[in-house]
Each structure stands twice: as C-alpha cells, then as structure tokens.
XYZ file of N, CA and C in Angstrom:
231
model
N -23.306 38.577 -31.161
C -22.602 38.920 -29.950
C -23.362 38.429 -28.715
N -24.686 38.496 -28.798
C -25.507 38.051 -27.690
C -25.304 36.553 -27.441
N -25.163 35.815 -28.517
C -24.957 34.369 -28.407
C -23.632 34.066 -27.690
N -22.606 34.834 -27.997
C -21.307 34.660 -27.345
C -21.439 34.811 -25.832
N -22.166 35.825 -25.383
C -22.337 36.050 -23.950
C -23.155 34.938 -23.304
N -24.156 34.453 -24.003
C -24.954 33.349 -23.466
C -24.113 32.093 -23.300
N -23.320 31.777 -24.305
C -22.462 30.592 -24.238
C -21.410 30.765 -23.144
N -20.832 31.953 -23.065
C -19.833 32.222 -22.025
C -20.441 32.090 -20.635
N -21.631 32.625 -20.458
C -22.304 32.528 -19.164
C -22.622 31.075 -18.828
N -23.080 30.322 -19.810
C -23.378 28.910 -19.586
C -22.128 28.148 -19.164
N -21.020 28.379 -19.872
C -19.773 27.693 -19.531
C -19.276 28.093 -18.148
N -19.410 29.351 -17.802
C -19.003 29.805 -16.478
C -19.835 29.124 -15.396
N -21.136 29.069 -15.591
C -22.022 28.417 -14.621
C -21.704 26.933 -14.526
N -21.466 26.308 -15.656
C -21.124 24.888 -15.667
C -19.832 24.631 -14.895
N -18.814 25.426 -15.150
C -17.550 25.270 -14.429
C -17.721 25.542 -12.940
N -18.529 26.513 -12.598
C -18.792 26.815 -11.198
C -19.529 25.663 -10.529
N -20.484 25.064 -11.235
C -21.257 23.956 -10.679
C -20.391 22.723 -10.469
N -19.478 22.470 -11.392
C -18.600 21.309 -11.241
C -17.626 21.501 -10.085
N -17.180 22.719 -9.903
C -16.338 23.090 -8.769
C -15.181 22.121 -8.527
N -14.559 21.660 -9.594
C -13.393 20.800 -9.452
C -13.687 19.333 -9.250
N -14.948 18.909 -9.347
C -15.260 17.507 -9.085
C -14.635 16.578 -10.107
N -14.487 17.023 -11.332
C -13.869 16.179 -12.346
C -12.390 15.989 -12.034
N -11.743 17.027 -11.602
C -10.323 16.966 -11.297
C -10.064 16.152 -10.035
N -10.991 16.156 -9.102
C -10.776 15.528 -7.803
C -10.998 14.018 -7.794
N -11.327 13.430 -8.902
C -11.550 11.984 -8.918
C -10.268 11.228 -8.620
N -10.397 10.112 -7.883
C -9.201 9.330 -7.581
C -8.647 8.651 -8.827
N -7.379 8.355 -8.791
C -6.735 7.676 -9.917
C -7.299 6.269 -10.079
N -7.398 5.834 -11.310
C -7.921 4.510 -11.620
C -6.930 3.447 -11.169
N -7.431 2.432 -10.480
C -6.581 1.387 -9.924
C -6.593 0.156 -10.817
N -5.983 0.245 -11.990
C -5.973 -0.901 -12.897
C -4.973 -1.957 -12.463
N -3.993 -1.592 -11.627
C -3.050 -2.593 -11.147
C -3.739 -3.624 -10.259
N -4.861 -3.248 -9.657
C -5.644 -4.188 -8.859
C -6.127 -5.349 -9.716
N -6.360 -5.091 -10.991
C -6.898 -6.112 -11.891
C -5.944 -7.286 -12.085
N -4.693 -7.149 -11.721
C -3.760 -8.276 -11.793
C -4.158 -9.376 -10.822
N -4.856 -9.012 -9.749
C -5.219 -9.993 -8.724
C -6.594 -10.611 -8.933
N -7.394 -10.047 -9.823
C -8.746 -10.571 -10.063
C -8.638 -11.857 -10.875
N -9.322 -12.905 -10.418
C -9.115 -14.238 -10.984
C -10.227 -14.740 -11.893
N -11.429 -14.201 -11.797
C -12.549 -14.831 -12.501
C -12.980 -14.152 -13.802
N -12.358 -13.038 -14.163
C -12.657 -12.386 -15.443
C -11.340 -11.949 -16.078
N -11.327 -11.759 -17.401
C -10.113 -11.274 -18.060
C -9.734 -9.871 -17.569
N -8.464 -9.568 -17.645
C -7.962 -8.270 -17.178
C -8.653 -7.102 -17.880
N -8.893 -7.232 -19.187
C -9.545 -6.145 -19.937
C -10.937 -5.850 -19.383
N -11.671 -6.895 -19.007
C -13.003 -6.692 -18.427
C -12.896 -6.036 -17.055
N -11.923 -6.468 -16.274
C -11.713 -5.868 -14.960
C -11.394 -4.383 -15.099
N -10.532 -4.048 -16.041
C -10.172 -2.648 -16.247
C -11.371 -1.826 -16.706
N -12.235 -2.428 -17.521
C -13.450 -1.726 -17.957
C -14.374 -1.480 -16.767
N -14.524 -2.479 -15.904
C -15.360 -2.310 -14.713
C -14.745 -1.289 -13.753
N -13.429 -1.305 -13.616
C -12.755 -0.330 -12.755
C -12.943 1.085 -13.303
N -12.878 1.236 -14.616
C -13.101 2.545 -15.236
C -14.540 3.004 -15.026
N -15.485 2.076 -15.146
C -16.895 2.387 -14.891
C -17.076 2.858 -13.452
N -16.482 2.131 -12.518
C -16.571 2.469 -11.095
C -16.024 3.874 -10.838
N -14.859 4.156 -11.395
C -14.224 5.456 -11.174
C -15.002 6.593 -11.834
N -15.479 6.366 -13.062
C -16.137 7.451 -13.799
C -17.530 7.765 -13.286
N -18.135 6.817 -12.557
C -19.479 7.057 -12.024
C -19.466 7.340 -10.532
N -18.283 7.584 -9.970
C -18.192 7.922 -8.547
C -18.499 6.758 -7.639
N -17.953 5.599 -7.945
C -18.231 4.379 -7.190
C -18.019 4.481 -5.695
N -17.062 5.294 -5.259
C -16.848 5.463 -3.821
C -18.067 6.081 -3.147
N -18.879 6.789 -3.900
C -20.058 7.435 -3.345
C -21.354 6.665 -3.537
N -21.295 5.480 -4.181
C -22.506 4.685 -4.371
C -23.078 4.297 -3.012
N -24.403 4.132 -2.956
C -25.039 3.670 -1.721
C -24.527 2.293 -1.332
N -24.393 1.402 -2.306
C -23.865 0.060 -2.056
C -22.750 -0.195 -3.063
N -21.543 -0.336 -2.577
C -20.399 -0.618 -3.449
C -19.549 -1.760 -2.891
N -20.188 -2.643 -2.152
C -19.441 -3.704 -1.477
C -18.711 -4.605 -2.467
N -17.464 -4.856 -2.173
C -16.635 -5.735 -2.970
C -15.896 -5.071 -4.111
N -16.379 -3.938 -4.584
C -15.776 -3.291 -5.752
C -14.338 -2.897 -5.455
N -13.444 -3.396 -6.286
C -12.014 -3.113 -6.234
C -11.380 -3.468 -4.892
N -12.014 -4.414 -4.175
C -11.414 -4.937 -2.951
C -11.348 -6.459 -2.974
N -12.396 -7.115 -3.478
C -12.407 -8.578 -3.560
C -11.739 -9.027 -4.854
N -11.037 -10.149 -4.805
C -10.312 -10.624 -5.988
C -11.188 -11.407 -6.953
N -12.461 -11.564 -6.639
C -13.408 -12.179 -7.570
C -14.474 -11.151 -7.914
N -14.554 -10.806 -9.182
C -15.517 -9.796 -9.624
C -16.952 -10.238 -9.366
N -17.180 -11.537 -9.300
C -18.527 -12.036 -9.033
C -19.024 -11.603 -7.656
N -18.128 -11.246 -6.762
C -18.546 -10.807 -5.431
C -18.719 -9.289 -5.349
N -18.441 -8.589 -6.445
C -18.673 -7.152 -6.475
C -20.175 -6.924 -6.603
N -20.736 -6.081 -5.774
C -22.176 -5.863 -5.766
C -22.672 -5.452 -7.153
N -23.644 -6.192 -7.670
C -24.265 -5.874 -8.950
C -23.599 -6.470 -10.172
N -22.468 -7.139 -9.991
C -21.766 -7.735 -11.146
C -22.160 -9.189 -11.247
C-alpha cells in the first residue's frame, strides 16, 4: 500500500511539474516540407518532428528552421 502512495505522489508531482507543457506544444508543420527543395520530404518531416518535440521555438538559436526552403540553411543542419 505504501508503494501505491509513493507512485501516486510521484505521478501527481510529475503532472504538476509539467503543468500542461506537453499539451501546449504547437502542431507539427509537415505541410511546410512540400516547399523544401534540398532534402527528401521524409527527412524534412523527421527534422520538423525533432524541432517540435524538443521545443525548437525556445532554442537559443533556431534561425532558418521551418522558415527557409533549404534545410542546409537551418542552423545546425
């Protein structure tokens, strides 16, 4: 029974700490990948998913990501 309370408390704290951040993520913009010219669409979608799942809008440097039509101009790619 003690274990149940510990797990419940941990989950409650975890949910409180996240405070909706997982839900608040912007929708993935895979339609943008139709305009990218220098890599296959599947690679663009993988990079877009990486950007979205790691909070790319909040990166210190995210220049070019999901704005330039050449992935080579995306910072770090």
